[in-house]
Amino acid sequence: VIKEKHRNNYKVFESSISENLKTMFTMETELRKALSKEEFELHYQPQKNLKTGKIVGMEALLRWKHPVKGYIPPLDFISLAEKTGLIIEIGDWVLEEACRQNKYWQDQGFEPVIVSVNMSAKQFHQNGLVEKLEKVLMETGLDPEFLELEITESISMTNEKNILTTMQQLRNLGVFVSIDDFGTGYSSLKYLSLFPITKLKIDKMFMDDTQKQNPAIVKSIIHMSHSLDMKVIAEGVETMEQLNFLENEKCDEMQGFYFSKPLPPEQLSKLLVTLR
Ligand code: C2E
Ligand code: MG
Ligand code: MG
Ligand code: MG
């Protein structure tokens, strides 16, 4: 009986592995198709300066408009895209599209803002990244000072010399580099002063803590950023209480549903018009 049971378990196990593989292969094929069929879109979430009240930036967030399944959020396909290497091609598209859109807004006469683009570890470590950026900026006509790259602590500090070189080249080009989801990964504090990082993005998780009367981490990150001559932005701001708290603590910028969700470009244009 026991043997029988084992055999069945094994079969269940085996078939669930092949099911997973099948879904993965289907998804990979679909991701490839998505690129060639132009099923990707960028939505933009405005970032507000807390002193002036003005929109100073927009984060470009990737959306996959699947013909059957509808909108698929990035967390459902980014990691597969990273595993398969497709993230490089997808990332190229994101970069170009974000720069093009930002330049377009400037050409429409809106006050220039920085567009920030999320970059996975694989993208950051790719050969020729700096040249690629130079090319995209030249082709879209966007001034480098209106582009920011968001990297996470997961770029891993194993190859610190290469990371430092790349970051310095990016800064020399005029592009900004921020650390996304700050505080959720591993980063040695040493790197914050060593690398030419221009901004820290406080992860939403710590903003949620401020609601539970535990604002110590957010306060510390704000003060540390300023001591190290970096700007700081809070992500995932959902309430007026959080906003008041950030203003009191002299946080530079905020981003979150309380101000605006990520919006398709046409809708964001409308928001920009009303604020003009
Ligand atoms: P992220 O870069 O930390 O982006 C912030 C995420 O928080 C976005 O989710 C945004 O919609 C969401 N968010 C913003 N404000 C609020 C708020 O007030 N409340 C709540 N609950 N959520 C808020 P989204 O768009 O689903 O993106 C998830 C993650 O996917 C991003 O996290 C980023 O790591 C990744 N991602 C998105 N676009 C790209 C891309 O083009 N390339 C790469 N490599 N990764 C991307
Ligand atoms: Mg981000
Ligand atoms: Mg983040
Ligand atoms: Mg995140």
Coordinates of C-alpha atoms and ligand atoms in Angstrom, one line a residue:
V1 CA 0.0 0.0 0.0
I2 CA 2.8 2.3 1.0
K3 CA 4.6 1.7 -2.3
E4 CA 1.4 2.4 -4.2
K5 CA 1.0 5.7 -2.4
H6 CA 4.5 6.7 -3.1
R7 CA 4.1 6.0 -6.8
N8 CA 1.0 8.2 -6.9
N9 CA 2.7 11.0 -5.1
Y10 CA 5.6 10.7 -7.5
K11 CA 3.3 11.0 -10.4
V12 CA 1.5 14.0 -9.0
F13 CA 4.9 15.6 -8.4
E14 CA 6.1 14.8 -11.8
S15 CA 3.1 16.1 -13.6
S16 CA 3.1 19.3 -11.6
I17 CA 6.7 19.9 -12.6
S18 CA 5.8 19.4 -16.2
E19 CA 2.8 21.6 -15.8
N20 CA 5.0 24.4 -14.5
L21 CA 7.5 23.9 -17.2
K22 CA 4.7 24.0 -19.8
T23 CA 3.4 27.3 -18.3
M24 CA 6.9 28.7 -18.3
F25 CA 7.5 27.8 -21.9
T26 CA 4.1 29.1 -23.0
M27 CA 4.8 32.3 -21.0
E28 CA 8.3 32.7 -22.6
T29 CA 6.9 32.2 -26.1
E30 CA 4.1 34.7 -25.3
L31 CA 6.6 37.2 -23.9
R32 CA 8.6 37.0 -27.1
K33 CA 5.5 37.5 -29.1
A34 CA 4.5 40.4 -26.9
L35 CA 7.7 42.2 -27.8
S36 CA 7.2 41.8 -31.6
K37 CA 3.5 42.5 -31.4
E38 CA 3.9 45.6 -29.3
E39 CA 1.8 44.4 -26.4
F40 CA 3.8 46.3 -23.8
E41 CA 2.8 49.6 -22.4
L42 CA 4.3 52.0 -20.0
H43 CA 2.3 53.7 -17.3
Y44 CA 3.7 56.6 -15.4
Q45 CA 3.4 57.5 -11.7
P46 CA 4.1 61.1 -10.9
Q47 CA 6.5 62.1 -8.2
K48 CA 5.9 65.2 -6.2
N49 CA 8.3 67.6 -4.6
L50 CA 7.1 68.3 -1.1
K51 CA 8.5 71.8 -0.8
T52 CA 7.2 73.2 -4.1
G53 CA 4.2 70.9 -4.6
K54 CA 5.3 70.4 -8.2
I55 CA 5.6 67.2 -10.2
V56 CA 9.3 66.7 -10.6
G57 CA 9.4 63.2 -11.9
M58 CA 7.6 60.2 -13.3
E59 CA 8.3 56.5 -12.7
A60 CA 7.8 54.4 -15.8
L61 CA 6.1 51.2 -14.9
L62 CA 5.8 48.3 -17.4
R63 CA 2.4 46.8 -18.3
W64 CA 1.7 43.8 -20.5
K65 CA -1.6 44.1 -22.3
H66 CA -2.2 40.4 -23.0
P67 CA -4.7 39.9 -25.9
V68 CA -6.7 37.3 -23.8
K69 CA -5.7 37.8 -20.2
G70 CA -5.8 41.6 -20.1
Y71 CA -3.3 43.6 -18.2
I72 CA -0.6 41.5 -16.5
P73 CA 1.4 43.2 -13.8
P74 CA 5.2 43.3 -14.0
L75 CA 5.8 41.1 -10.9
D76 CA 4.1 38.2 -12.8
F77 CA 6.5 38.2 -15.7
I78 CA 9.7 40.2 -14.8
S79 CA 11.4 37.3 -13.0
L80 CA 10.8 35.0 -15.9
A81 CA 12.1 37.7 -18.3
E82 CA 15.2 37.9 -16.1
K83 CA 15.7 34.1 -16.1
T84 CA 15.4 33.8 -19.9
G85 CA 17.4 36.9 -20.6
L86 CA 14.5 38.5 -22.4
I87 CA 14.7 41.3 -19.8
I88 CA 17.5 42.8 -21.9
E89 CA 15.2 43.3 -25.0
I90 CA 12.2 44.3 -22.9
G91 CA 14.4 46.7 -21.0
D92 CA 15.7 48.2 -24.2
W93 CA 12.1 48.8 -25.3
V94 CA 11.2 50.4 -21.9
L95 CA 14.2 52.7 -22.0
E96 CA 13.5 53.9 -25.5
E97 CA 9.8 54.4 -24.9
A98 CA 10.3 56.2 -21.6
C99 CA 12.8 58.6 -23.1
R100 CA 10.7 59.2 -26.2
Q101 CA 7.6 59.9 -24.1
N102 CA 9.4 62.3 -21.8
K103 CA 10.9 64.2 -24.7
Y104 CA 7.4 64.3 -26.2
W105 CA 6.0 65.9 -23.1
Q106 CA 8.8 68.5 -23.1
D107 CA 8.0 69.2 -26.8
Q108 CA 4.4 69.7 -25.8
G109 CA 5.5 72.5 -23.6
F110 CA 5.1 70.9 -20.2
E111 CA 7.6 71.7 -17.6
P112 CA 10.5 69.3 -17.9
V113 CA 10.5 66.4 -15.4
I114 CA 12.8 63.4 -14.8
V115 CA 11.6 60.0 -16.0
S116 CA 12.8 57.1 -13.9
V117 CA 13.2 53.7 -15.4
N118 CA 13.5 50.5 -13.4
M119 CA 16.6 48.4 -14.3
S120 CA 17.1 44.8 -13.2
A121 CA 20.5 43.5 -12.1
K122 CA 21.0 41.7 -15.5
Q123 CA 20.4 44.9 -17.4
F124 CA 22.7 46.9 -15.2
H125 CA 25.5 44.4 -15.7
Q126 CA 25.1 44.0 -19.4
N127 CA 28.1 44.9 -21.6
G128 CA 27.7 48.2 -23.5
L129 CA 25.0 49.6 -21.2
V130 CA 26.5 53.1 -21.2
E131 CA 26.9 53.2 -24.9
K132 CA 23.3 51.9 -25.3
L133 CA 22.1 54.7 -23.1
E134 CA 24.1 57.3 -25.0
K135 CA 22.5 56.0 -28.2
V136 CA 18.9 56.1 -26.9
L137 CA 19.4 59.6 -25.5
M138 CA 20.8 60.8 -28.8
E139 CA 18.1 59.2 -30.9
T140 CA 15.2 60.4 -28.7
G141 CA 16.7 63.8 -28.2
L142 CA 16.2 63.6 -24.4
D143 CA 18.7 65.5 -22.3
P144 CA 20.5 63.0 -19.9
E145 CA 19.6 65.1 -16.9
F146 CA 16.0 64.1 -17.4
L147 CA 16.7 60.4 -17.1
E148 CA 17.1 58.4 -13.9
L149 CA 17.8 54.7 -13.5
E150 CA 16.4 52.8 -10.5
I151 CA 18.4 49.9 -9.4
T152 CA 17.8 47.7 -6.4
E153 CA 20.3 46.5 -3.8
S154 CA 20.1 43.1 -5.5
I155 CA 22.5 44.3 -8.2
S156 CA 24.8 42.7 -5.5
M157 CA 28.0 44.2 -4.5
T158 CA 30.1 41.3 -5.5
N159 CA 31.7 43.1 -8.4
E160 CA 32.1 46.4 -6.8
K161 CA 34.8 47.7 -9.1
N162 CA 32.6 47.2 -12.2
I163 CA 29.6 48.6 -10.5
L164 CA 31.5 51.7 -9.5
T165 CA 32.9 52.2 -13.0
T166 CA 29.5 51.9 -14.6
M167 CA 27.9 54.2 -12.1
Q168 CA 30.6 56.8 -12.6
Q169 CA 30.2 56.6 -16.4
L170 CA 26.4 57.1 -16.0
R171 CA 26.9 60.1 -13.8
N172 CA 29.5 61.5 -16.2
L173 CA 26.9 61.1 -18.9
G174 CA 24.5 63.1 -16.8
V175 CA 22.1 60.3 -16.0
F176 CA 20.9 59.9 -12.3
V177 CA 21.1 56.7 -10.4
S178 CA 18.7 55.9 -7.5
I179 CA 18.3 52.9 -5.2
D180 CA 14.8 51.5 -5.3
D181 CA 13.1 49.7 -2.4
F182 CA 15.9 50.9 -0.2
G183 CA 16.2 49.0 3.1
T184 CA 14.7 45.7 1.8
G185 CA 17.8 44.2 0.4
Y186 CA 21.4 43.9 1.4
S187 CA 23.6 47.0 0.9
S188 CA 26.5 47.9 2.9
L189 CA 26.4 51.5 4.1
K190 CA 29.9 51.9 2.8
Y191 CA 28.6 51.8 -0.8
L192 CA 26.2 54.6 -0.2
S193 CA 29.0 57.0 0.1
L194 CA 31.3 55.3 -2.3
F195 CA 28.9 55.0 -5.3
P196 CA 27.6 58.2 -7.0
I197 CA 24.0 57.4 -6.1
T198 CA 21.8 60.5 -6.3
K199 CA 18.6 59.3 -4.5
L200 CA 17.2 56.8 -2.1
K201 CA 13.7 55.5 -2.6
I202 CA 12.2 54.4 0.7
D203 CA 10.3 51.2 0.3
K204 CA 6.5 51.2 0.9
M205 CA 7.0 48.7 3.6
F206 CA 8.5 51.3 5.9
M207 CA 5.8 53.8 5.0
D208 CA 3.3 51.2 6.2
D209 CA 5.2 51.2 9.5
T210 CA 4.6 54.9 10.0
Q211 CA 0.9 54.0 10.2
K212 CA 1.7 51.6 13.0
Q213 CA 3.4 54.4 14.9
N214 CA 6.8 53.2 14.1
P215 CA 8.4 55.9 12.0
A216 CA 12.0 55.4 13.2
I217 CA 13.3 53.8 10.1
V218 CA 11.7 56.4 7.7
K219 CA 13.2 59.2 9.8
S220 CA 16.6 57.6 9.8
I221 CA 16.6 57.0 6.1
I222 CA 15.6 60.7 5.4
H223 CA 18.3 62.0 7.7
M224 CA 21.0 59.7 6.4
S225 CA 20.2 60.5 2.8
H226 CA 20.6 64.2 3.5
S227 CA 23.9 63.7 5.4
L228 CA 25.2 61.8 2.5
D229 CA 24.1 64.5 0.0
M230 CA 21.4 62.4 -1.6
K231 CA 17.8 63.1 -2.3
V232 CA 15.1 60.9 -0.8
I233 CA 11.7 59.9 -2.0
A234 CA 9.0 57.9 -0.2
E235 CA 7.2 55.3 -2.2
G236 CA 3.7 53.9 -1.5
V237 CA 2.3 57.0 0.2
E238 CA -1.4 56.3 0.7
T239 CA -2.7 58.6 3.4
M240 CA -2.7 62.3 4.4
E241 CA -1.1 61.3 7.7
Q242 CA 1.9 59.8 5.9
L243 CA 2.2 62.9 3.8
N244 CA 2.2 65.2 6.8
F245 CA 4.7 63.0 8.5
L246 CA 7.0 63.2 5.4
E247 CA 6.7 67.0 5.2
N248 CA 7.6 67.3 8.9
E249 CA 10.6 65.2 8.4
K250 CA 11.7 67.2 5.3
C251 CA 11.5 64.3 2.9
D252 CA 12.2 65.7 -0.6
E253 CA 9.6 63.9 -2.7
M254 CA 6.7 61.5 -2.5
Q255 CA 5.1 59.0 -4.8
G256 CA 2.0 57.0 -4.1
F257 CA -1.7 56.4 -4.6
Y258 CA -2.5 59.3 -2.2
F259 CA -1.3 61.7 -5.0
S260 CA -1.8 59.5 -8.1
K261 CA -1.7 55.9 -9.3
P262 CA 0.4 55.0 -12.3
L263 CA -1.4 56.3 -15.3
P264 CA -1.3 55.7 -19.1
P265 CA 0.4 58.7 -20.8
E266 CA -2.7 60.3 -22.2
Q267 CA -4.2 60.4 -18.7
L268 CA -1.1 61.8 -17.2
S269 CA -1.0 64.5 -19.9
K270 CA -4.5 65.6 -18.7
L271 CA -3.3 65.7 -15.1
L272 CA -0.3 67.9 -16.3
V273 CA -2.7 70.2 -18.1
T274 CA -4.8 70.8 -15.0
L275 CA -1.7 71.5 -12.9
R276 CA -0.3 73.9 -15.5
Ligands
C2E1 P1 8.8 49.4 -7.9 O1 9.8 49.9 -8.9 O2 9.1 49.5 -6.5 O3 7.5 50.2 -8.3 C1 6.5 50.7 -7.3 C2 5.3 49.7 -7.3 O4 4.4 50.1 -6.3 C3 4.5 49.8 -8.6 O5 3.9 48.5 -8.8 C4 3.4 50.8 -8.3 O6 2.3 50.7 -9.0 C5 3.2 50.5 -6.8 N1 2.7 51.6 -6.0 C6 3.0 52.9 -6.2 N2 2.3 53.7 -5.3 C7 1.6 52.8 -4.5 C8 0.8 53.0 -3.3 O7 0.5 54.1 -2.8 N3 0.3 51.8 -2.8 C9 0.5 50.6 -3.3 N4 -0.1 49.5 -2.7 N5 1.3 50.4 -4.4 C10 1.9 51.5 -5.0 P2 4.0 47.8 -10.2 O8 3.7 48.8 -11.3 O9 3.1 46.6 -10.2 O10 5.5 47.3 -10.4 C11 6.0 46.4 -9.5 C12 7.5 46.2 -9.7 O11 7.8 45.7 -11.0 C13 8.3 47.5 -9.6 O12 8.4 47.9 -8.3 C14 9.6 47.1 -10.3 O13 10.4 46.4 -9.4 C15 9.1 46.1 -11.3 N6 9.0 46.8 -12.7 C16 8.0 47.6 -13.1 N7 8.4 48.1 -14.4 C17 9.6 47.6 -14.7 C18 10.5 47.7 -15.8 O14 10.2 48.4 -16.8 N8 11.7 47.0 -15.7 C19 12.0 46.3 -14.6 N9 13.2 45.6 -14.6 N10 11.2 46.1 -13.6 C20 10.0 46.8 -13.6
MG2 MG 10.9 51.5 -9.1
MG3 MG 10.2 50.6 -5.3
MG4 MG 9.2 47.3 -5.4

